[in-house]
Short mmCIF file of C-alpha atoms and ligand atoms in Angstrom, two decimals:
data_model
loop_
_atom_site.label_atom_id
_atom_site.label_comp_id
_atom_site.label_asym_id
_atom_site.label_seq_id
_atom_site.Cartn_x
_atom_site.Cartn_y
_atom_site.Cartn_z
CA UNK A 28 45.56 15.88 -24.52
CA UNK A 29 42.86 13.54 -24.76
CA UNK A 30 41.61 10.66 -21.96
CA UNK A 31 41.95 7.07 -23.23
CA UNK A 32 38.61 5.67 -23.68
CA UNK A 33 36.47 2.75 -25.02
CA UNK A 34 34.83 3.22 -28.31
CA UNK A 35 33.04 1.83 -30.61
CA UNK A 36 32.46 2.58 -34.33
CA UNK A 37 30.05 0.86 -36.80
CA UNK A 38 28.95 0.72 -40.62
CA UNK A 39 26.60 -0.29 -42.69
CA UNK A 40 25.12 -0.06 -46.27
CA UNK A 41 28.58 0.77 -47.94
CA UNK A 42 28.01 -1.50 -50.82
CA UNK A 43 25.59 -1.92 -53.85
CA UNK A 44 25.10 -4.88 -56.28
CA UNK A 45 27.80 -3.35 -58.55
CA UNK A 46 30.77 -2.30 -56.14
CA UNK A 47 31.75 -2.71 -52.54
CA UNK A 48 30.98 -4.53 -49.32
CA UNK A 49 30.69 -3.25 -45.87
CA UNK A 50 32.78 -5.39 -44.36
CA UNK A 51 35.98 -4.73 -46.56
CA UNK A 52 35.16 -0.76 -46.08
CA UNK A 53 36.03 -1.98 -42.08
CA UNK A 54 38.82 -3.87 -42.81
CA UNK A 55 40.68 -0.48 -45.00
CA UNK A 56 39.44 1.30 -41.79
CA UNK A 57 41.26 -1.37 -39.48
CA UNK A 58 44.37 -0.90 -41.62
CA UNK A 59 44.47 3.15 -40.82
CA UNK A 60 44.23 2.44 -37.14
CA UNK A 61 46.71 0.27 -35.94
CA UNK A 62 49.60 2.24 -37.06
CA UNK A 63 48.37 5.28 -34.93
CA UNK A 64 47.97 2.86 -31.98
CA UNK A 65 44.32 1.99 -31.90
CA UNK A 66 43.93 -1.02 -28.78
CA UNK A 67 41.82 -3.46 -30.39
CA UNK A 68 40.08 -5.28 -27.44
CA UNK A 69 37.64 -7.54 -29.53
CA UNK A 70 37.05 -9.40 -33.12
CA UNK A 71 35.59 -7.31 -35.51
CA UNK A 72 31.82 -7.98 -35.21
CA UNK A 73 29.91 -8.88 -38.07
CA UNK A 74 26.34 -8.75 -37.11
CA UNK A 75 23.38 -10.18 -39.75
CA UNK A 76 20.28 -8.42 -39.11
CA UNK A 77 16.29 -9.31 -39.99
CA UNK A 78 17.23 -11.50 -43.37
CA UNK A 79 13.90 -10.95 -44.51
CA UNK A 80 14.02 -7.23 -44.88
CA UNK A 81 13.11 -6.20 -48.81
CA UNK A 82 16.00 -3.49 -49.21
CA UNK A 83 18.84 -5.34 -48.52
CA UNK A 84 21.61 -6.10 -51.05
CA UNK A 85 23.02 -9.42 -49.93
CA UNK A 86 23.08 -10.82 -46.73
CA UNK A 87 21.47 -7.56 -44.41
CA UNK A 88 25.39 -7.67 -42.29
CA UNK A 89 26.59 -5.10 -40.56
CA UNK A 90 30.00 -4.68 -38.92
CA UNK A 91 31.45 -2.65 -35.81
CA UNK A 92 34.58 -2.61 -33.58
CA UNK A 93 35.16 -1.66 -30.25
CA UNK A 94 38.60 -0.43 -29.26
CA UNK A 95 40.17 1.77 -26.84
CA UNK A 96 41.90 5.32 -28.32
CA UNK A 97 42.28 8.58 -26.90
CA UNK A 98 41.57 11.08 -30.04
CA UNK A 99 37.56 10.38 -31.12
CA UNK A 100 37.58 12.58 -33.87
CA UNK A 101 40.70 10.94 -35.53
CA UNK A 102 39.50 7.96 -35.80
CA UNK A 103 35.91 9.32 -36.88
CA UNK A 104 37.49 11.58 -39.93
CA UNK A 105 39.62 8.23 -40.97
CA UNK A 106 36.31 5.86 -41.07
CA UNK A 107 35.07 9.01 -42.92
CA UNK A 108 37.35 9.39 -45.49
CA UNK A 109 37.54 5.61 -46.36
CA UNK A 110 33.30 5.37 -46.21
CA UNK A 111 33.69 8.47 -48.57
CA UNK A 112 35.91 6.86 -50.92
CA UNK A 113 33.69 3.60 -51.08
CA UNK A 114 30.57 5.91 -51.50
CA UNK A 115 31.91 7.36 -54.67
CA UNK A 116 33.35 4.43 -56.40
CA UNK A 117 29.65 2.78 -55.73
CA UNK A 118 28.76 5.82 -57.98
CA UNK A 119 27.03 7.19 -54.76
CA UNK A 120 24.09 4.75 -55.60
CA UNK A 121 24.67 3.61 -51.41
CA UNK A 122 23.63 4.86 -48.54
CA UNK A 123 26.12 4.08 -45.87
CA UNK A 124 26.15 5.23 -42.56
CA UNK A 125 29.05 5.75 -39.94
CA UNK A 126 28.23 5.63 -36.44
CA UNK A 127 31.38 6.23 -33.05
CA UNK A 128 30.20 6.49 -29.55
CA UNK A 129 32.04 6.03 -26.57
CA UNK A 130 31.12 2.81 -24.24
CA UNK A 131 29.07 4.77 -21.84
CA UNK A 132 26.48 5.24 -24.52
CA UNK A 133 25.85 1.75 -25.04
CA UNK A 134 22.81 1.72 -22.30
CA UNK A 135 19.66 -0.71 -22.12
CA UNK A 136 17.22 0.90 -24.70
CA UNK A 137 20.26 0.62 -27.46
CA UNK A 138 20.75 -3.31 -26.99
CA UNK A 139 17.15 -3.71 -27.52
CA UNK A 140 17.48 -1.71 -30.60
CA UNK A 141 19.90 -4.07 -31.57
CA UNK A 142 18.16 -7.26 -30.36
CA UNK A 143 14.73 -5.99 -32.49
CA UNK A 144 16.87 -5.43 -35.70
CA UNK A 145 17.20 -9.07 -35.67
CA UNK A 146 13.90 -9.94 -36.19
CA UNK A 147 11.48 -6.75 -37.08
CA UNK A 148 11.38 -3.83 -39.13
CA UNK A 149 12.89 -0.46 -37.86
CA UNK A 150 12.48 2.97 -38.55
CA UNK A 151 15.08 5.52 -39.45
CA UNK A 152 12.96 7.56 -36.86
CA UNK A 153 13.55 5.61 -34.20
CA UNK A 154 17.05 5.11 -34.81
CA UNK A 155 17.93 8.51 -34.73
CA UNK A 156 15.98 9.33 -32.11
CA UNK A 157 18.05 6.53 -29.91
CA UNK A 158 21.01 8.60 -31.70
CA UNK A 159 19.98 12.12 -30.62
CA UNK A 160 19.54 11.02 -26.98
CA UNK A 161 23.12 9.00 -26.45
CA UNK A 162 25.65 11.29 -27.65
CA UNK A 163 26.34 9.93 -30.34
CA UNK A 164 28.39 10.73 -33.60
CA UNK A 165 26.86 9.51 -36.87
CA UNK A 166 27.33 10.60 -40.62
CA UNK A 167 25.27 9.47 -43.44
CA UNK A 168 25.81 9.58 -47.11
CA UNK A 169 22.65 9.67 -49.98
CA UNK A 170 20.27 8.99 -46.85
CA UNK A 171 20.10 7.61 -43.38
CA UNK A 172 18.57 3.81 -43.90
CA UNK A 173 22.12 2.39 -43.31
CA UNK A 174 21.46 4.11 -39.42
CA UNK A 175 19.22 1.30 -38.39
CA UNK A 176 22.18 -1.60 -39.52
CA UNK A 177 24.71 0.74 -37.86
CA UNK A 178 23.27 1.10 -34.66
CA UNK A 179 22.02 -2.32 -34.63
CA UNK A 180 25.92 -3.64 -35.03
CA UNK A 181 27.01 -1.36 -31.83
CA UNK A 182 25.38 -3.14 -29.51
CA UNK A 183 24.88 -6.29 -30.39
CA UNK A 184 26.52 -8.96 -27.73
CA UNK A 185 27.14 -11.60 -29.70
CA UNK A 186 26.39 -13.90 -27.19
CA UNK A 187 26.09 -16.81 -29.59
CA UNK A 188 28.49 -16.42 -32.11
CA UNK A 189 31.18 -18.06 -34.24
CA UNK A 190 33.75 -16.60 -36.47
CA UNK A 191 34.49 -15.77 -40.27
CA UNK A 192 37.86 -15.61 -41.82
CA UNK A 193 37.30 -13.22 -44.79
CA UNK A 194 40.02 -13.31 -47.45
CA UNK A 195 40.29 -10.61 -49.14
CA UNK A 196 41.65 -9.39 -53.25
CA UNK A 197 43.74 -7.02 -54.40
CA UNK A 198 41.49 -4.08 -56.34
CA UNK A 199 43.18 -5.12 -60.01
CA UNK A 200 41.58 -8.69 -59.47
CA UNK A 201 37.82 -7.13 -58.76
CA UNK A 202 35.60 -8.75 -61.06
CA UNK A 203 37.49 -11.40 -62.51
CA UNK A 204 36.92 -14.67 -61.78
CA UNK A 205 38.17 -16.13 -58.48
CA UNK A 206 41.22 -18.17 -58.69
CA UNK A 207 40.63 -20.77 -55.75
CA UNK A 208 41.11 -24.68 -55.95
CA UNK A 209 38.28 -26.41 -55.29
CA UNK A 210 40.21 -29.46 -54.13
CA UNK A 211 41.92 -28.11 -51.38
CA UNK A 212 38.31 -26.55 -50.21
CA UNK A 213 36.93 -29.68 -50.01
CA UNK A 214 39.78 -31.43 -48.35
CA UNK A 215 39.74 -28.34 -45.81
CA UNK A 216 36.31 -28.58 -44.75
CA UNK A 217 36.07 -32.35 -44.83
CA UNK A 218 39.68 -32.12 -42.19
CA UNK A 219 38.78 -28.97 -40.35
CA UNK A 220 34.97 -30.33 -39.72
CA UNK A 221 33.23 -29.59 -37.10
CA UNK A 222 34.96 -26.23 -36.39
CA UNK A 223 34.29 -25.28 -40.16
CA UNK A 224 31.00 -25.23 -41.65
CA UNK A 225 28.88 -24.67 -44.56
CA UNK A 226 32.24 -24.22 -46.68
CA UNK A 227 31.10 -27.07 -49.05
CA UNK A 228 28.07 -28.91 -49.36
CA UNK A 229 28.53 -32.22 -50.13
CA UNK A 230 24.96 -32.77 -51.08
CA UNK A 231 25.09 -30.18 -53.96
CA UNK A 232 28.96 -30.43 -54.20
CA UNK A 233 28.55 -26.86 -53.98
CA UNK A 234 31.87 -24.58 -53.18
CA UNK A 235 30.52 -21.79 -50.33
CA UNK A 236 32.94 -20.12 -49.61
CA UNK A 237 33.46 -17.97 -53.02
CA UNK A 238 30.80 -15.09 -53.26
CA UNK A 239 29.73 -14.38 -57.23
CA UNK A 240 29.63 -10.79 -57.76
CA UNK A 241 32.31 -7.88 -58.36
CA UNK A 242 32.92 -7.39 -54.46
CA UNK A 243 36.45 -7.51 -52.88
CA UNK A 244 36.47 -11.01 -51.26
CA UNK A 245 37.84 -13.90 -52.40
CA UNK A 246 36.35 -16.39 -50.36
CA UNK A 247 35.42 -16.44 -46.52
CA UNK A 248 36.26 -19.30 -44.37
CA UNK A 249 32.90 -20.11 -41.44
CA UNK A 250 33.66 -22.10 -38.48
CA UNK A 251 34.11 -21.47 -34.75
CA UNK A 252 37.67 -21.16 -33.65
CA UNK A 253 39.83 -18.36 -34.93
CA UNK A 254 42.64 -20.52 -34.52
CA UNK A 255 41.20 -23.07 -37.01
CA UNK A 256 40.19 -20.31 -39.25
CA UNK A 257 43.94 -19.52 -39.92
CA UNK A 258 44.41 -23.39 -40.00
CA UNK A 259 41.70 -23.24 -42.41
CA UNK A 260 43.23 -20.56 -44.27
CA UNK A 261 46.62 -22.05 -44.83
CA UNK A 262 44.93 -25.13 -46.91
CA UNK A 263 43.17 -23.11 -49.29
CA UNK A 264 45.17 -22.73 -52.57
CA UNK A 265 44.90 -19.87 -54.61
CA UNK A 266 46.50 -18.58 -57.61
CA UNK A 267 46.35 -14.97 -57.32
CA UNK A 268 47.49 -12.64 -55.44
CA UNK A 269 45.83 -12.02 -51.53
CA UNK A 270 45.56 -8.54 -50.30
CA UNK A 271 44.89 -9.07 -46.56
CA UNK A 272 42.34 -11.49 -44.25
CA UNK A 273 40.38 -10.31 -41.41
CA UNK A 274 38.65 -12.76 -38.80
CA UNK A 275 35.23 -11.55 -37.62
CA UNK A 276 33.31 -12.82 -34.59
CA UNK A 277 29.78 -12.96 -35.81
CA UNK A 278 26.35 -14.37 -34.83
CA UNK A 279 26.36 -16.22 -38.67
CA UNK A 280 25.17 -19.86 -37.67
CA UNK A 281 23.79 -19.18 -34.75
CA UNK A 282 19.71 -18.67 -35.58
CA UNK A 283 20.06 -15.28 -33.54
CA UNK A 284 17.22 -14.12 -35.62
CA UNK A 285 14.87 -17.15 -34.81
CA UNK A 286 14.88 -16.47 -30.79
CA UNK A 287 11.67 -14.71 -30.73
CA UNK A 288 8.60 -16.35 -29.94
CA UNK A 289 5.17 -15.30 -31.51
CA UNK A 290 1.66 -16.07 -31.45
CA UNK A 291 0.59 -16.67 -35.09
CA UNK A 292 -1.89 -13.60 -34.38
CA UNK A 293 1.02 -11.36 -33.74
CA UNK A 294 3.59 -12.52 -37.16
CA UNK A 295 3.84 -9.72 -39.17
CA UNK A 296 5.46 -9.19 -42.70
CA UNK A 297 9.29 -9.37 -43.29
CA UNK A 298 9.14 -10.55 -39.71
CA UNK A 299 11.65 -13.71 -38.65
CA UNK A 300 9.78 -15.68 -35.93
CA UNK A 301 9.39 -18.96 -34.38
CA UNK A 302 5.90 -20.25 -33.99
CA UNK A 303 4.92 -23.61 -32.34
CA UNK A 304 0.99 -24.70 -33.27
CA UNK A 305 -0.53 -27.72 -34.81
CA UNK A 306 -0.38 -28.96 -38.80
CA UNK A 307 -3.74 -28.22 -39.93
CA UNK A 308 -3.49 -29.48 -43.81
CA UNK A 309 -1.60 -32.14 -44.74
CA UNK A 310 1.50 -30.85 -46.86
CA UNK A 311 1.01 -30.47 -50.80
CA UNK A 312 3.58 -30.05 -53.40
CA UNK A 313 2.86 -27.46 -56.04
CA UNK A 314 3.93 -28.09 -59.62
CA UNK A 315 7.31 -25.91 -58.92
CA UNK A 316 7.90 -28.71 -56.15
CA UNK A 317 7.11 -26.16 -53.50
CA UNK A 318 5.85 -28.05 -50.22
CA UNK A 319 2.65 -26.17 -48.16
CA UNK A 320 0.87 -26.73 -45.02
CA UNK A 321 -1.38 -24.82 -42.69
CA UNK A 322 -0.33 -24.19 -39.26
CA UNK A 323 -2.64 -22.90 -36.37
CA UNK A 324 -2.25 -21.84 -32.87
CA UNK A 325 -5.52 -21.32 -32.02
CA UNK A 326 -5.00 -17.34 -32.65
CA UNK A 327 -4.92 -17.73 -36.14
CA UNK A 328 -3.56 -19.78 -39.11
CA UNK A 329 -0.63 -19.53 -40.90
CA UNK A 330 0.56 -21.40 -44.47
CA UNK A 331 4.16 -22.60 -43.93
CA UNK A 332 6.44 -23.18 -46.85
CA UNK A 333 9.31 -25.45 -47.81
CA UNK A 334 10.72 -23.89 -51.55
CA UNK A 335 11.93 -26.00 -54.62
CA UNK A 336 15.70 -25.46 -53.47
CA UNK A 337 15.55 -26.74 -49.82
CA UNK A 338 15.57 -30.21 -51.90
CA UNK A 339 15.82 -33.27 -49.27
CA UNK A 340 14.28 -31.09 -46.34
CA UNK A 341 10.97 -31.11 -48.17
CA UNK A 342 10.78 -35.04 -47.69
CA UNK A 343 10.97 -34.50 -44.42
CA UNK A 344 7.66 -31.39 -44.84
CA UNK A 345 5.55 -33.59 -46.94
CA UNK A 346 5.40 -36.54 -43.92
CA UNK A 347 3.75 -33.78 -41.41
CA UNK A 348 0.33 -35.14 -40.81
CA UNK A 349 -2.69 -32.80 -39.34
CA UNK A 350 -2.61 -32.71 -35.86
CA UNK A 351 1.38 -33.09 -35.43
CA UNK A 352 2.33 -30.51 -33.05
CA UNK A 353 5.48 -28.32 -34.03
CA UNK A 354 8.13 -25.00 -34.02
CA UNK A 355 8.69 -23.75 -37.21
CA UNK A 356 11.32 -20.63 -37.19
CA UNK A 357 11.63 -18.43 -40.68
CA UNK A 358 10.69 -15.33 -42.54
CA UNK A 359 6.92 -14.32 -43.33
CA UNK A 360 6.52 -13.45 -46.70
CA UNK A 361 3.19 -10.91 -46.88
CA UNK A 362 -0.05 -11.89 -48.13
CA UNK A 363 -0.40 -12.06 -52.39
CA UNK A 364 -3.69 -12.93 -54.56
CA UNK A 365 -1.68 -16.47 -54.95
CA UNK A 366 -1.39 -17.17 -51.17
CA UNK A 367 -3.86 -15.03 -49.34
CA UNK A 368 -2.20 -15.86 -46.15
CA UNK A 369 0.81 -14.71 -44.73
CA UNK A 370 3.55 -16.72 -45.22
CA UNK A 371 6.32 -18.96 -43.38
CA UNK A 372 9.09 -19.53 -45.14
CA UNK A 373 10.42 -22.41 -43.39
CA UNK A 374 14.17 -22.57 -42.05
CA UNK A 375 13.86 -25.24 -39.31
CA UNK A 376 11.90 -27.58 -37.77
CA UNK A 377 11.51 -28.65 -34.23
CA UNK A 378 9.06 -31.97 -34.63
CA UNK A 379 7.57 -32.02 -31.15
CA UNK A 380 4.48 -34.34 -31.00
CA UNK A 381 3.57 -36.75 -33.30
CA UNK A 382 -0.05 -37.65 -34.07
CA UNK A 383 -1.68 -40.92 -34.68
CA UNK A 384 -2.00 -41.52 -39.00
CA UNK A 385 -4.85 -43.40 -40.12
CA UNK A 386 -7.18 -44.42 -42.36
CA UNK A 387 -10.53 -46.25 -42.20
CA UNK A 388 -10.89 -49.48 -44.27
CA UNK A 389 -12.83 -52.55 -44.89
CA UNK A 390 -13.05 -55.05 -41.91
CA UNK A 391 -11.74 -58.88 -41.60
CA UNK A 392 -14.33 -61.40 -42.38
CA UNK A 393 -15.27 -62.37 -38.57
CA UNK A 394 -15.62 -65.75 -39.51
CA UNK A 395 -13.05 -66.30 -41.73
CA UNK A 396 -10.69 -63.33 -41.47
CA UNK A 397 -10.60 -62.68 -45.03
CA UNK A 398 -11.11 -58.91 -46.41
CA UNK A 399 -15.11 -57.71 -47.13
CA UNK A 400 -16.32 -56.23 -49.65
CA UNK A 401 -18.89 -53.03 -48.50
CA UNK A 402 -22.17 -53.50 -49.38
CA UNK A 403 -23.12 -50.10 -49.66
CA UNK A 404 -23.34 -46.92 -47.14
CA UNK A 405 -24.39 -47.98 -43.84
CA UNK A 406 -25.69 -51.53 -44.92
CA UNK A 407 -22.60 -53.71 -43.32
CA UNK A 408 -20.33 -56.01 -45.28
CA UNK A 409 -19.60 -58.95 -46.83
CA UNK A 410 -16.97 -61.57 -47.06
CA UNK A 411 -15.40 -61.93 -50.45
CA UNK A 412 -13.96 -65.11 -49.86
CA UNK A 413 -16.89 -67.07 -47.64
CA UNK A 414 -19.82 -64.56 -48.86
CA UNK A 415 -21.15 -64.21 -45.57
CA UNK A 416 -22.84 -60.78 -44.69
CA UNK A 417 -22.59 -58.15 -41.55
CA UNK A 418 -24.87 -55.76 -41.99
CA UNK A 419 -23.68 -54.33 -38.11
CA UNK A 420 -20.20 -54.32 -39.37
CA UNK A 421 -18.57 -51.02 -39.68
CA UNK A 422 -15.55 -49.47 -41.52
CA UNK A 423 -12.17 -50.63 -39.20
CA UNK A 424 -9.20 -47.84 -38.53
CA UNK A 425 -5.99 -48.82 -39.95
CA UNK A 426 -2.80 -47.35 -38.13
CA UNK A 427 -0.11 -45.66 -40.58
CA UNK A 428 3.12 -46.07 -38.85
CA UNK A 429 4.84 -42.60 -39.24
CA UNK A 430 8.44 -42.12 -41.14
CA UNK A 431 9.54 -39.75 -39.13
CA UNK A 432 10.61 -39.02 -35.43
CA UNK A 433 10.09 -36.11 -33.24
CA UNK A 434 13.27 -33.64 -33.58
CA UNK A 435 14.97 -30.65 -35.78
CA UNK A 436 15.27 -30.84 -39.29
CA UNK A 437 16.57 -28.01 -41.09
CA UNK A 438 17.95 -27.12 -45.17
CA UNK A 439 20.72 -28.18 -46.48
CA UNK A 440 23.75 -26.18 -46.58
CA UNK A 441 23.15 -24.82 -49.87
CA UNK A 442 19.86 -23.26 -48.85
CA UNK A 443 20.56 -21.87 -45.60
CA UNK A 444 20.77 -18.48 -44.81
CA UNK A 445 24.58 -16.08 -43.34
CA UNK A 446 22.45 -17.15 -40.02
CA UNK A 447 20.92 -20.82 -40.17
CA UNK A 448 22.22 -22.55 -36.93
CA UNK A 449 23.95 -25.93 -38.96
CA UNK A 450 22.37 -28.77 -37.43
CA UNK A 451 26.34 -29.98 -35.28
CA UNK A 452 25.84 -26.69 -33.31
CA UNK A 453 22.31 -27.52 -31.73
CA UNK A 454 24.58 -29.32 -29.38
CA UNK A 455 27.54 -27.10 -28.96
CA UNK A 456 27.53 -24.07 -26.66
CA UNK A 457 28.42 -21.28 -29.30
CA UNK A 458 28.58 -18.43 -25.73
CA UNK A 459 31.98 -19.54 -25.44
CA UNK A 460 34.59 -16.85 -25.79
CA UNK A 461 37.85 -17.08 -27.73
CA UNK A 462 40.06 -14.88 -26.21
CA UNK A 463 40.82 -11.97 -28.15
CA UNK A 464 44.28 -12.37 -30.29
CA UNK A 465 45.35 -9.24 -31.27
CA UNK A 466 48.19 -10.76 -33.60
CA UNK A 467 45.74 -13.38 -35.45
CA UNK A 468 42.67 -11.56 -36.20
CA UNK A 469 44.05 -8.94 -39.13
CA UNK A 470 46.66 -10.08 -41.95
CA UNK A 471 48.17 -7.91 -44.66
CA UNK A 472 50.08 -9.95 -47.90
CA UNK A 473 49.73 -7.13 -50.53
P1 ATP B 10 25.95 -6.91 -47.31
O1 ATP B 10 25.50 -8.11 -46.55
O2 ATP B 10 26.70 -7.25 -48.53
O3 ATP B 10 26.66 -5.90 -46.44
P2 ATP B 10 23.37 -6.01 -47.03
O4 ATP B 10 22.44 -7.07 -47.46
O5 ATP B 10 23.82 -5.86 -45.65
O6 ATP B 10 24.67 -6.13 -47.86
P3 ATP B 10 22.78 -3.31 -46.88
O7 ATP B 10 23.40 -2.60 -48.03
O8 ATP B 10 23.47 -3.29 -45.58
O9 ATP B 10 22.63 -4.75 -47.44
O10 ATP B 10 21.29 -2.89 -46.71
C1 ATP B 10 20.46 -3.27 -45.65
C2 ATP B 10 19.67 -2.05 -45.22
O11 ATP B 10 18.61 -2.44 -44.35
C3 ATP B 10 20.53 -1.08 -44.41
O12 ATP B 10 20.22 0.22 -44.87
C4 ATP B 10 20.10 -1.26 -42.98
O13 ATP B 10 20.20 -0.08 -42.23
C5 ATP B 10 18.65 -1.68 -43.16
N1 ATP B 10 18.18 -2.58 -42.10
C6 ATP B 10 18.89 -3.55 -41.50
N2 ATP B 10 18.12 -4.18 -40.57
C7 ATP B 10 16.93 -3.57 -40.58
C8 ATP B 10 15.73 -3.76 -39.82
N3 ATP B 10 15.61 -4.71 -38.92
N4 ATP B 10 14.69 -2.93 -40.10
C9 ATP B 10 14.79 -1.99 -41.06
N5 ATP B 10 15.89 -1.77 -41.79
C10 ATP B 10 16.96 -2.55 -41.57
#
């Protein structure tokens, strides 16, 4: 007889472009456990690591649970079977990874495995070397790279967080085109609003919820009470068939990948950072309507980007004026022969200190307060209305008054990212807890 114990088990890198998604190989998992009495004790966690890593598929998530059971290797040969099954209908062109540990093993050195995932690049190295020394159980299929998402997801807190309803189809309905009213979407997030988000975007009248490609969901529902979720859930119409929703607690609007402060020095490629210095150029737009700026911090410089398809933010970019002091968070692109310096791609902005805009013009006439005239480099001026000359007279400095106010700006909804913190929850605390409700979080239809 086995001891009842904590555990947790995690995934990663189940799907490919073509077939699958991680978080559905969880949820077929899920559906094996609770009839042989698995004690869920928390949401399924859906954890989005470093968005800026190059080998990613979609949206670099990864997903764990933690549960308490008394038979490890059970539950370890049923993740293994269904991972198996996902592997070879994704024509074993993943490389997923399955990782169960007990809670014991979840010690110091792991978290901050799972706290640098957010942000850096990882090795499969260290991964498994964190693996070898915790007792751990892991399996890998077609290579271990899906270790570093895995681990990463089995210790992340979640301490900021919010939840995701994910809806899922039945298999005869994968890759056919969604059957979901757009209507009752919109009505949904405009009545469930501000515990939903980024579900529609009124600016682009964009649906978000709907992925695009052959995976198993139908549509997944953001906001930041599971009980509104299901709310949520209920005013969606569809017109096929559902197979089963699971709700996720998951650090998706929450910036959890933006926490880390760096010294421009320090940024690295495929790095997510936040760096605070002072606008150096003022902004330019290039011919793709592309919006660039230098930023220093004294260490070094760095050119900061706001792309084509952030749309209104970049009005926002182009009023930055040399010597405004800001934050910028976002992903660093690595140095090309276009851009020789690395790269911010831009996903907020905290506006901190404003500098004085200027320019230098012509004086008033001192006599008659009309506008001179110059009358050449350093030779004074001359009154065009009452002719009279100043050769002392110098160029005047004109205040600009400034169009914008210190404070965050981010992207619109259609150009944020699984984690971009919408700009309603700067103001909420998202470390609240919803207790854990074993009879909402999983639903089967079909
Ligand atoms: P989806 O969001 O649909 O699940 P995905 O974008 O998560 O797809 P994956 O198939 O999971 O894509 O691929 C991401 C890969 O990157 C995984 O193999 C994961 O282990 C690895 N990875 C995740 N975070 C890091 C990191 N910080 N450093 C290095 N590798 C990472």
């Amino acid at each position: 007889m086995y001891k009842k114990k904590i555990l947790r088990l995690s995934l990663d890198d189940i799907d490919t472009q073509y077939y699958g998604c991680t978080t559905y190989a969880l949820s077929q998992i899920i559906k094996e456990l609770i009839p042989i009495g698995v004690s869920f004790i928390d949401y399924p966690h859906l954890v989005r690591l470093n968005p800026n890593i190059p080998w990613k598929t979609r949206g670099n998530g990864a997903v764990s649970i933690i549960f308490i059971y008394d038979n490890k290797d059970k539950v370890f040969e049923i993740a293994n079977q269904i991972v198996y099954e996902n592997y070879t209908k994704a024509a074993k062109k993943s490389t997923p990874a399955i990782i169960l540990c007990e809670e014991e093993s979840i010690t110091k050195e792991l978290i901050n495995f799972s706290e640098e995932a957010l942000y850096k690049v990882l090795s499969v190295k260290k991964a498994k070397s964190i693996i070898q020394k915790h007792n751990i159980l892991y399996k890998t299929y077609g290579g271990d790279l899906g270790l570093i998402g895995a681990l990463a997801a089995l210790a992340n807190p979640l301490t900021e967080h919010t939840y995701e309803l994910i809806c899922y189809r039945l298999p005869k309905n994968f890759g056919l085109p969604r059957k979901v009213d757009k209507e009752s979407i919109i009505k949904m997030s405009e009545q469930t609003f501000p515990y939903t988000y980024n579900n529609y975007d009124p600016i682009s009248k964009r649906i978000l919820v709907t992925p695009h490609g052959n995976d198993p969901i139908l549509f997944g529902i953001r906001g930041i009470s599971p009980n509104k979720l299901v709310e949520a859930f209920n005013m969606i119409k569809v017109d096929e068939e559902i197979s089963h929703f699971l709700i996720f607690k998951t650090n998706q609007g929450t910036n959890a990948h933006l926490n880390f402060p760096f010294k421009i020095c320090d940024v690295k490629p495929y790095y997510s950072v936040k760096v605070k210095g002072h606008v150096r150029t003022n902004p330019i737009i290039s011919n793709g309507g592309h919006v660039f700026f230098l930023l220093s911090d004294g260490t070094s410089e760095i050119n900061c980007a706001a792309y084509e398809p952030t749309k209104a933010f970049r009005n926002i970019i182009l009023q930055l004026r040399v010597g405004d002091y800001i934050e910028v968070g976002g992903g660093v692109r690595p140095p090309n022969r276009r851009y020789p310096l690395k790269l911010l791609n831009i996903e907020y902005i905290n506006i901190l200190e404003l500098a004085e805009d200027y320019i230098y013009g012509n004086p008033l006439c001192p006599k008659c307060g009309h506008r001179t005239k110059s009358l050449g480099k350093n030779k004074g001026f001359k009154c065009k209305k009452c002719k009279s000359s100043f050769p002392n007279l110098i160029k005047e400095k004109k205040i600009i008054p400034r169009n914008i106010t210190p404070g965050i700006y981010i992207p619109p909804p259609s150009a944020h990212r699984h984690l971009t913190k919408p700009i309603q929850y700067y103001t909420i605390d998202l470390r609240i807890n919803a207790p854990f409700d074993e009879s909402l979080f999983y639903r089967q239809f079909n």
